[in-house]
mmCIF file of C-alpha atoms in Angstrom:
data_model
loop_
_atom_site.group_PDB
_atom_site.id
_atom_site.type_symbol
_atom_site.label_atom_id
_atom_site.label_comp_id
_atom_site.label_asym_id
_atom_site.label_seq_id
_atom_site.Cartn_x
_atom_site.Cartn_y
_atom_site.Cartn_z
ATOM 1 C CA MET A 191 33.258 132.867 222.623
ATOM 2 C CA THR A 192 34.558 134.726 225.399
ATOM 3 C CA GLU A 193 32.210 133.216 228.070
ATOM 4 C CA GLN A 194 29.015 133.979 228.619
ATOM 5 C CA PRO A 195 27.137 135.011 231.710
ATOM 6 C CA THR A 196 24.781 132.542 233.152
ATOM 7 C CA ARG A 197 21.966 133.862 233.119
ATOM 8 C CA PRO A 198 21.452 133.690 229.214
ATOM 9 C CA GLY A 199 21.033 137.353 227.615
ATOM 10 C CA PHE A 200 20.644 138.475 224.178
ATOM 11 C CA ALA A 201 22.055 141.278 221.444
ATOM 12 C CA VAL A 202 21.784 141.828 218.651
ATOM 13 C CA VAL A 203 24.483 143.609 216.155
ATOM 14 C CA PRO A 204 23.644 145.812 213.437
ATOM 15 C CA GLY A 205 25.429 146.224 209.781
ATOM 16 C CA SER A 206 27.032 149.934 211.202
ATOM 17 C CA THR A 207 28.556 147.922 213.899
ATOM 18 C CA VAL A 208 30.255 145.105 212.356
ATOM 19 C CA HIS A 209 31.407 147.612 209.846
ATOM 20 C CA GLN A 210 32.935 149.269 212.316
ATOM 21 C CA VAL A 211 34.665 146.106 213.657
ATOM 22 C CA LEU A 212 35.863 145.008 210.433
ATOM 23 C CA ALA A 213 36.939 147.778 208.868
ATOM 24 C CA GLY A 214 41.029 148.182 208.810
ATOM 25 C CA ARG A 215 41.686 144.988 209.669
ATOM 26 C CA GLU A 216 41.973 143.180 207.284
ATOM 27 C CA SER A 217 44.996 140.993 208.484
ATOM 28 C CA GLU A 218 43.389 140.224 211.366
ATOM 29 C CA VAL A 219 40.758 138.268 209.758
ATOM 30 C CA MET A 220 42.812 136.736 207.188
ATOM 31 C CA ASP A 221 44.209 135.834 210.706
ATOM 32 C CA LEU A 222 41.384 134.616 211.985
ATOM 33 C CA VAL A 223 39.958 133.021 208.880
ATOM 34 C CA GLU A 224 43.513 131.022 208.155
ATOM 35 C CA ALA A 225 43.483 129.280 211.810
ATOM 36 C CA ALA A 226 39.468 128.869 210.817
ATOM 37 C CA TYR A 227 40.385 126.650 208.070
ATOM 38 C CA VAL A 228 43.253 124.411 210.097
ATOM 39 C CA LEU A 229 40.855 123.780 213.052
ATOM 40 C CA HIS A 230 38.305 121.997 209.888
ATOM 41 C CA GLY A 231 40.876 120.573 208.960
ATOM 42 C CA ASN A 232 42.117 118.990 212.584
ATOM 43 C CA GLY A 233 39.063 117.922 212.413
ATOM 44 C CA ARG A 234 38.109 120.215 215.292
ATOM 45 C CA THR A 235 34.450 122.117 213.554
ATOM 46 C CA VAL A 236 31.816 120.419 212.543
ATOM 47 C CA ASN A 237 30.053 121.947 209.491
ATOM 48 C CA PRO A 238 27.264 120.225 207.836
ATOM 49 C CA PRO A 239 25.874 120.284 204.636
ATOM 50 C CA SER A 240 24.432 123.963 203.957
ATOM 51 C CA TYR A 241 20.895 124.322 203.236
ATOM 52 C CA PHE A 242 18.624 125.861 200.193
ATOM 53 C CA LEU A 243 15.068 126.679 200.369
ATOM 54 C CA ARG A 244 13.899 126.959 196.879
ATOM 55 C CA PHE A 245 10.955 128.565 195.941
ATOM 56 C CA PRO A 246 9.287 126.460 192.528
ATOM 57 C CA ASP A 247 7.581 130.492 192.112
ATOM 58 C CA ARG A 248 10.364 132.330 192.161
ATOM 59 C CA PRO A 249 13.049 129.871 190.605
ATOM 60 C CA ARG A 250 16.155 132.781 190.752
ATOM 61 C CA SER A 251 15.599 133.273 194.411
ATOM 62 C CA ARG A 252 16.842 130.903 197.099
ATOM 63 C CA ILE A 253 17.632 130.597 200.909
ATOM 64 C CA ILE A 254 20.710 129.099 202.377
ATOM 65 C CA ALA A 255 21.302 127.643 206.206
ATOM 66 C CA LEU A 256 24.719 126.691 207.167
ATOM 67 C CA PRO A 257 24.940 125.296 210.505
ATOM 68 C CA ALA A 258 28.297 125.201 212.031
ATOM 69 C CA SER A 259 30.495 124.536 215.201
ATOM 70 C CA VAL A 260 33.500 125.986 215.944
ATOM 71 C CA GLY A 261 35.835 124.314 218.027
ATOM 72 C CA GLY A 262 39.194 125.661 219.948
ATOM 73 C CA ASP A 263 40.358 128.784 222.223
ATOM 74 C CA ARG A 264 36.929 130.718 221.470
ATOM 75 C CA PRO A 265 34.430 128.314 220.746
ATOM 76 C CA VAL A 266 30.482 129.352 218.840
ATOM 77 C CA ASP A 267 27.761 126.939 217.914
ATOM 78 C CA GLY A 268 26.072 128.565 215.450
ATOM 79 C CA ILE A 269 24.102 129.481 211.846
ATOM 80 C CA LYS A 270 23.917 131.937 209.453
ATOM 81 C CA TRP A 271 20.898 132.962 207.600
ATOM 82 C CA ILE A 272 21.356 133.573 203.691
ATOM 83 C CA SER A 273 19.154 134.992 201.182
ATOM 84 C CA SER A 274 19.351 135.960 197.541
ATOM 85 C CA PHE A 275 16.862 137.377 194.333
ATOM 86 C CA PRO A 276 18.158 139.019 191.897
ATOM 87 C CA ASP A 277 15.081 140.711 191.926
ATOM 88 C CA ASN A 278 16.213 142.596 194.869
ATOM 89 C CA LEU A 279 18.219 145.121 192.232
ATOM 90 C CA ASP A 280 15.869 146.296 190.830
ATOM 91 C CA ARG A 281 13.967 147.124 193.701
ATOM 92 C CA GLY A 282 16.780 149.142 194.215
ATOM 93 C CA ILE A 283 18.466 147.148 197.874
ATOM 94 C CA PRO A 284 21.036 144.237 197.504
ATOM 95 C CA ARG A 285 20.705 141.422 195.779
ATOM 96 C CA ALA A 286 21.461 139.220 199.235
ATOM 97 C CA SER A 287 20.461 139.327 203.062
ATOM 98 C CA ALA A 288 21.669 137.665 206.202
ATOM 99 C CA VAL A 289 21.563 137.085 210.014
ATOM 100 C CA LEU A 290 23.704 135.243 211.674
ATOM 101 C CA ILE A 291 23.012 134.080 214.829
ATOM 102 C CA LEU A 292 25.832 133.051 217.620
ATOM 103 C CA ASN A 293 25.473 130.185 219.774
ATOM 104 C CA ASP A 294 27.173 129.070 223.755
ATOM 105 C CA PRO A 295 28.399 125.991 222.810
ATOM 106 C CA ALA A 296 27.656 125.422 227.030
ATOM 107 C CA THR A 297 24.185 125.742 227.824
ATOM 108 C CA GLY A 298 22.910 125.673 223.851
ATOM 109 C CA TYR A 299 20.918 129.343 224.568
ATOM 110 C CA PRO A 300 21.272 131.608 221.696
ATOM 111 C CA TYR A 301 23.342 135.002 222.458
ATOM 112 C CA ALA A 302 23.308 137.614 219.607
ATOM 113 C CA CYS A 303 21.992 137.703 215.997
ATOM 114 C CA LEU A 304 24.320 140.064 214.219
ATOM 115 C CA GLU A 305 23.678 141.320 210.527
ATOM 116 C CA SER A 306 25.680 139.009 208.467
ATOM 117 C CA SER A 307 25.774 140.302 204.990
ATOM 118 C CA ILE A 308 29.260 142.175 205.053
ATOM 119 C CA ILE A 309 30.486 138.972 207.599
ATOM 120 C CA SER A 310 30.276 136.580 204.551
ATOM 121 C CA ALA A 311 31.168 139.552 202.753
ATOM 122 C CA VAL A 312 34.306 140.137 204.336
ATOM 123 C CA ARG A 313 34.905 135.483 205.347
ATOM 124 C CA THR A 314 34.591 135.258 201.382
ATOM 125 C CA ALA A 315 37.209 138.049 200.730
ATOM 126 C CA ALA A 316 39.166 137.176 203.914
ATOM 127 C CA SER A 317 40.192 133.137 202.515
ATOM 128 C CA ALA A 318 40.871 134.267 198.570
ATOM 129 C CA ALA A 319 42.915 136.579 200.452
ATOM 130 C CA VAL A 320 44.634 133.645 202.623
ATOM 131 C CA ALA A 321 44.465 131.053 199.170
ATOM 132 C CA ALA A 322 45.982 133.727 197.355
ATOM 133 C CA ARG A 323 49.096 134.389 199.696
ATOM 134 C CA THR A 324 49.114 130.552 200.016
ATOM 135 C CA LEU A 325 48.995 129.231 197.027
ATOM 136 C CA ILE A 326 50.745 131.956 194.571
ATOM 137 C CA ALA A 327 54.146 131.143 197.157
ATOM 138 C CA ASN A 328 56.168 129.475 194.729
ATOM 139 C CA ARG A 329 55.145 132.662 191.545
ATOM 140 C CA PRO A 330 56.339 135.910 191.072
ATOM 141 C CA ALA A 331 54.501 138.560 192.163
ATOM 142 C CA PRO A 332 51.651 138.992 189.603
ATOM 143 C CA ARG A 333 52.288 141.779 187.544
ATOM 144 C CA ARG A 334 48.394 142.165 185.733
ATOM 145 C CA VAL A 335 44.832 140.914 188.400
ATOM 146 C CA GLY A 336 42.167 140.335 186.954
ATOM 147 C CA PHE A 337 38.878 141.033 188.430
ATOM 148 C CA ILE A 338 35.593 139.186 186.197
ATOM 149 C CA GLY A 339 32.138 140.303 188.023
ATOM 150 C CA THR A 340 32.562 143.586 189.353
ATOM 151 C CA GLY A 341 29.546 143.331 192.934
ATOM 152 C CA LEU A 342 30.206 143.714 196.030
ATOM 153 C CA ILE A 343 32.476 140.496 196.991
ATOM 154 C CA SER A 344 34.681 141.723 193.574
ATOM 155 C CA ARG A 345 34.611 145.386 196.462
ATOM 156 C CA TYR A 346 35.875 143.050 199.422
ATOM 157 C CA ILE A 347 38.240 141.602 198.207
ATOM 158 C CA HIS A 348 40.043 143.617 196.204
ATOM 159 C CA THR A 349 40.314 145.566 199.370
ATOM 160 C CA TYR A 350 41.952 141.410 200.962
ATOM 161 C CA LEU A 351 44.638 141.200 198.363
ATOM 162 C CA GLY A 352 46.003 144.655 198.686
ATOM 163 C CA THR A 353 47.447 143.986 201.796
ATOM 164 C CA LEU A 354 49.801 140.395 200.658
ATOM 165 C CA GLY A 355 52.631 143.967 199.283
ATOM 166 C CA TRP A 356 51.198 142.911 195.470
ATOM 167 C CA GLU A 357 51.812 145.922 193.063
ATOM 168 C CA PRO A 358 49.966 144.839 190.374
ATOM 169 C CA GLU A 359 51.407 147.016 186.563
ATOM 170 C CA GLU A 360 46.896 147.335 185.756
ATOM 171 C CA ILE A 361 43.944 146.039 187.207
ATOM 172 C CA GLY A 362 41.453 144.124 184.764
ATOM 173 C CA VAL A 363 38.151 144.850 184.811
ATOM 174 C CA PHE A 364 34.791 142.844 182.873
ATOM 175 C CA ASP A 365 31.351 142.414 183.575
ATOM 176 C CA LEU A 366 28.030 141.520 180.845
ATOM 177 C CA ASP A 367 26.906 144.636 182.835
ATOM 178 C CA ALA A 368 28.636 148.206 181.838
ATOM 179 C CA GLY A 369 27.195 150.097 184.155
ATOM 180 C CA TYR A 370 28.798 147.894 186.915
ATOM 181 C CA ALA A 371 32.235 148.044 185.593
ATOM 182 C CA GLN A 372 32.717 151.003 185.331
ATOM 183 C CA ALA A 373 31.949 152.259 188.786
ATOM 184 C CA PHE A 374 34.289 149.073 189.670
ATOM 185 C CA ALA A 375 36.995 150.846 188.019
ATOM 186 C CA ASP A 376 35.954 154.283 189.347
ATOM 187 C CA ARG A 377 36.260 153.568 192.640
ATOM 188 C CA LEU A 378 39.985 151.878 191.987
ATOM 189 C CA ARG A 379 41.676 154.657 190.011
ATOM 190 C CA PRO A 380 41.911 156.704 192.918
ATOM 191 C CA GLY A 381 43.575 154.148 194.672
ATOM 192 C CA PRO A 382 47.533 153.811 194.597
ATOM 193 C CA ALA A 383 47.702 150.347 192.061
ATOM 194 C CA GLY A 384 49.038 150.570 188.729
ATOM 195 C CA ALA A 385 46.162 151.574 185.769
ATOM 196 C CA VAL A 386 43.168 150.617 185.234
ATOM 197 C CA ARG A 387 41.800 149.595 182.515
ATOM 198 C CA ARG A 388 38.579 147.883 182.069
ATOM 199 C CA HIS A 389 38.485 145.050 179.403
ATOM 200 C CA ASP A 390 35.526 145.272 176.741
ATOM 201 C CA SER A 391 36.590 141.217 176.041
ATOM 202 C CA VAL A 392 36.098 138.258 178.837
ATOM 203 C CA GLU A 393 39.113 136.615 176.978
ATOM 204 C CA GLU A 394 40.910 139.528 176.193
ATOM 205 C CA LEU A 395 41.635 140.454 181.041
ATOM 206 C CA VAL A 396 41.872 135.559 181.048
ATOM 207 C CA ARG A 397 44.916 135.765 179.268
ATOM 208 C CA THR A 398 46.389 138.410 179.691
ATOM 209 C CA SER A 399 46.349 137.758 183.895
ATOM 210 C CA ASP A 400 48.462 136.507 186.177
ATOM 211 C CA VAL A 401 45.535 136.511 189.008
ATOM 212 C CA ILE A 402 41.612 136.434 188.066
ATOM 213 C CA VAL A 403 38.991 136.858 190.528
ATOM 214 C CA LEU A 404 36.251 135.154 189.545
ATOM 215 C CA ALA A 405 32.839 136.416 191.860
ATOM 216 C CA THR A 406 30.153 136.477 189.016
ATOM 217 C CA THR A 407 25.644 135.292 189.368
ATOM 218 C CA ALA A 408 27.334 132.280 186.626
ATOM 219 C CA ALA A 409 24.357 130.056 186.828
ATOM 220 C CA THR A 410 26.680 127.645 184.037
ATOM 221 C CA PRO A 411 30.325 127.779 182.657
ATOM 222 C CA HIS A 412 31.258 130.592 180.643
ATOM 223 C CA LEU A 413 34.731 130.187 180.422
ATOM 224 C CA THR A 414 35.766 127.480 178.441
ATOM 225 C CA ASP A 415 38.522 127.234 176.109
ATOM 226 C CA PRO A 416 41.342 126.190 178.397
ATOM 227 C CA THR A 417 43.775 127.555 175.483
ATOM 228 C CA TRP A 418 42.328 130.645 177.488
ATOM 229 C CA PHE A 419 44.599 129.856 180.476
ATOM 230 C CA ALA A 420 48.114 129.267 178.458
ATOM 231 C CA HIS A 421 49.665 131.513 180.167
ATOM 232 C CA HIS A 422 48.506 129.280 183.568
ATOM 233 C CA PRO A 423 46.928 131.901 186.003
ATOM 234 C CA LEU A 424 45.753 131.745 189.436
ATOM 235 C CA VAL A 425 42.649 131.059 189.828
ATOM 236 C CA LEU A 426 40.313 132.223 191.852
ATOM 237 C CA HIS A 427 37.296 130.382 190.994
ATOM 238 C CA VAL A 428 35.286 132.281 194.036
ATOM 239 C CA SER A 429 31.846 132.293 192.820
ATOM 240 C CA LEU A 430 32.310 128.520 191.387
ATOM 241 C CA ARG A 431 30.020 127.666 188.097
ATOM 242 C CA ASP A 432 32.327 129.706 186.117
ATOM 243 C CA LEU A 433 34.750 127.504 184.884
ATOM 244 C CA GLY A 434 34.147 124.815 181.704
ATOM 245 C CA THR A 435 35.240 121.003 182.684
ATOM 246 C CA ASP A 436 37.673 120.947 180.140
ATOM 247 C CA VAL A 437 39.380 123.756 182.156
ATOM 248 C CA VAL A 438 39.038 122.355 185.893
ATOM 249 C CA LEU A 439 40.500 119.572 184.329
ATOM 250 C CA GLN A 440 43.688 121.164 182.561
ATOM 251 C CA SER A 441 44.098 122.728 186.360
ATOM 252 C CA VAL A 442 45.463 121.972 189.646
ATOM 253 C CA ASN A 443 42.485 122.068 192.331
ATOM 254 C CA ILE A 444 42.873 123.628 195.308
ATOM 255 C CA VAL A 445 39.254 123.214 197.068
ATOM 256 C CA ASP A 446 38.308 124.435 200.506
ATOM 257 C CA ASP A 447 36.036 120.962 201.893
ATOM 258 C CA VAL A 448 36.485 118.136 198.867
ATOM 259 C CA GLU A 449 32.518 117.180 199.575
ATOM 260 C CA HIS A 450 30.938 120.143 200.131
ATOM 261 C CA VAL A 451 31.830 121.552 196.699
ATOM 262 C CA LEU A 452 31.582 119.200 194.515
ATOM 263 C CA LYS A 453 27.586 119.424 194.932
ATOM 264 C CA ALA A 454 24.494 121.834 193.615
ATOM 265 C CA ASP A 455 26.233 122.214 189.337
ATOM 266 C CA THR A 456 29.874 123.408 190.599
ATOM 267 C CA SER A 457 32.121 122.648 188.189
ATOM 268 C CA VAL A 458 34.078 120.807 190.469
ATOM 269 C CA TYR A 459 30.909 119.017 190.500
ATOM 270 C CA LEU A 460 30.137 119.062 186.453
ATOM 271 C CA ALA A 461 34.243 117.739 186.334
ATOM 272 C CA GLU A 462 33.830 114.503 188.728
ATOM 273 C CA GLN A 463 30.553 113.506 187.008
ATOM 274 C CA ARG A 464 31.669 114.079 183.473
ATOM 275 C CA THR A 465 34.969 112.271 184.929
ATOM 276 C CA GLY A 466 34.256 109.031 187.439
ATOM 277 C CA ASN A 467 36.483 110.001 189.908
ATOM 278 C CA ARG A 468 37.866 112.880 191.707
ATOM 279 C CA HIS A 469 41.175 112.619 190.951
ATOM 280 C CA PHE A 470 41.488 116.075 189.288
ATOM 281 C CA LEU A 471 41.643 117.425 193.536
ATOM 282 C CA TYR A 472 44.927 118.405 194.990
ATOM 283 C CA GLY A 473 44.176 118.882 198.231
ATOM 284 C CA THR A 474 42.689 120.808 200.017
ATOM 285 C CA LEU A 475 43.501 124.990 201.669
ATOM 286 C CA HIS A 476 44.381 123.277 204.556
ATOM 287 C CA ASP A 477 47.028 120.670 202.823
ATOM 288 C CA VAL A 478 48.580 123.871 201.232
ATOM 289 C CA LEU A 479 48.885 125.253 204.668
ATOM 290 C CA ALA A 480 49.766 122.601 206.344
ATOM 291 C CA GLY A 481 52.664 121.269 203.215
ATOM 292 C CA ARG A 482 50.955 118.093 202.627
ATOM 293 C CA VAL A 483 50.644 119.966 198.868
ATOM 294 C CA ALA A 484 52.475 122.961 196.456
ATOM 295 C CA ALA A 485 50.944 124.658 194.086
ATOM 296 C CA PRO A 486 52.721 124.659 190.742
ATOM 297 C CA ALA A 487 53.692 128.263 189.718
ATOM 298 C CA ASP A 488 53.959 125.962 186.129
ATOM 299 C CA ARG A 489 49.951 124.953 185.586
ATOM 300 C CA THR A 490 47.058 127.129 185.983
ATOM 301 C CA VAL A 491 46.021 126.995 189.949
ATOM 302 C CA VAL A 492 42.367 126.855 190.686
ATOM 303 C CA PHE A 493 41.006 127.621 193.894
ATOM 304 C CA SER A 494 37.585 126.604 194.562
ATOM 305 C CA PRO A 495 36.077 127.330 197.887
ATOM 306 C CA PHE A 496 31.559 126.708 198.453
ATOM 307 C CA GLY A 497 32.259 128.588 201.173
ATOM 308 C CA LEU A 498 31.365 127.637 205.098
ATOM 309 C CA GLY A 499 29.686 128.413 207.472
ATOM 310 C CA VAL A 500 32.401 127.739 210.409
ATOM 311 C CA LEU A 501 34.096 130.590 208.751
ATOM 312 C CA ASP A 502 31.171 132.886 209.663
ATOM 313 C CA LEU A 503 30.845 131.579 212.963
ATOM 314 C CA ALA A 504 35.353 133.056 213.466
ATOM 315 C CA VAL A 505 34.679 136.250 212.328
ATOM 316 C CA GLY A 506 30.748 136.969 213.583
ATOM 317 C CA GLU A 507 32.307 135.676 217.049
ATOM 318 C CA HIS A 508 35.904 137.833 216.676
ATOM 319 C CA VAL A 509 32.620 141.140 215.579
ATOM 320 C CA PHE A 510 30.445 140.358 218.861
ATOM 321 C CA ASP A 511 33.459 140.184 220.579
ATOM 322 C CA ALA A 512 34.769 143.303 219.647
ATOM 323 C CA ALA A 513 30.757 145.274 219.999
ATOM 324 C CA ARG A 514 31.124 143.985 223.864
ATOM 325 C CA THR A 515 34.676 144.961 224.965
ATOM 326 C CA GLU A 516 33.830 148.518 222.908
ATOM 327 C CA GLY A 517 30.342 149.434 224.735
ATOM 328 C CA SER A 518 28.835 148.850 221.222
ATOM 329 C CA LEU A 519 25.896 145.578 221.918
ATOM 330 C CA THR A 520 22.284 146.044 221.459
ATOM 331 C CA THR A 521 20.794 144.216 223.765
ATOM 332 C CA VAL A 522 16.810 142.945 224.058
ATOM 333 C CA GLU A 523 16.427 142.416 227.235
ATOM 334 C CA GLY A 524 13.888 140.313 227.943
ATOM 335 C CA PHE A 525 14.044 138.307 225.475
ATOM 336 C CA PHE A 526 14.216 134.930 226.873
ATOM 337 C CA HIS A 527 11.313 134.529 228.868
ATOM 338 C CA ASP A 528 10.183 132.530 232.278
ATOM 339 C CA LEU A 529 13.618 131.229 232.808
ATOM 340 C CA ASP A 530 13.130 130.662 237.164
ATOM 341 C CA ARG A 531 11.000 128.172 235.659
ATOM 342 C CA HIS A 532 14.476 125.413 236.731
ATOM 343 C CA VAL A 533 16.436 126.161 240.271
ATOM 344 C CA ALA A 534 19.620 124.528 239.402
ATOM 345 C CA PRO A 535 19.785 121.049 242.185
ATOM 346 C CA SER A 536 22.187 122.582 244.338
ATOM 347 C CA THR A 537 19.837 124.951 245.249
ATOM 348 C CA GLY A 538 16.338 124.138 244.826
ATOM 349 C CA SER A 539 13.949 121.851 242.764
ATOM 350 C CA ARG A 540 12.637 121.700 239.851
ATOM 351 C CA ARG A 541 9.917 123.590 239.582
#
């Protein structure tokens, strides 16, 4: 965090500014996210469990709070507040919305509110890309990359994977909503990558892909046959609940944080419930980055990231600092009222 002024101020960073700051800076953001993983692995972050606000009268909807604190050279505290209301799609607006609050570690004062749906998508995509470039180190460059689920997250992941220098011969696409799948395929076709193929069968996509991106809204496992994975792909299991227990138990499982991912009916949580142990977890992404764990080329490797609030803070602080440097912050004058009721001991007494 760049040093804040002594007198607390508050700024708002709209989505248009967030997009402007982050667009085209994929490699820089990936390095930020990797550095945040290293800080987390070295115990220099605080990342409590996520808190879920659910509604008895709206069971499909939820709002999640992700508080966190990042240390290091640019410390920042804060919280992401992100909602998922699937019925929004019928209203013609996105399913998810989010804000990110940044707090000054010295005073505790919040100093910025950022539109965070883009930040959330970017940190998710950057996390998947960092995992991909790390976990594929012992494998040939992928010839076929497949996407199951074709919403906003897949679009961002495709963009971030594009920075890795892969030149796949084919990009496969599958979605239960044929319109979504076609729109995603059409979006990819103008690019320089290889052929784009829209699959009618999810099994066919799985069996023919060297790297599989799972970014669905599935609440329960639907990829349950381990034989589909006999060719040992790298699976970026971003949506966390797609894989059956048999698939998980026959794979090398890498996670972002063990305690965080083993909850909320994730596929790896269901595997823990079935086996009564965690032996099927090989380690964290930080373990791989630090060289303590190697991802073999002759096994299916699954990366399951629960999504850490520290990543949102790292990216959000970067956006705030860049927006301030570029003069594009929207400052809210007088946001904090009655700041003069306390005078520092060196200049006077408490009022």
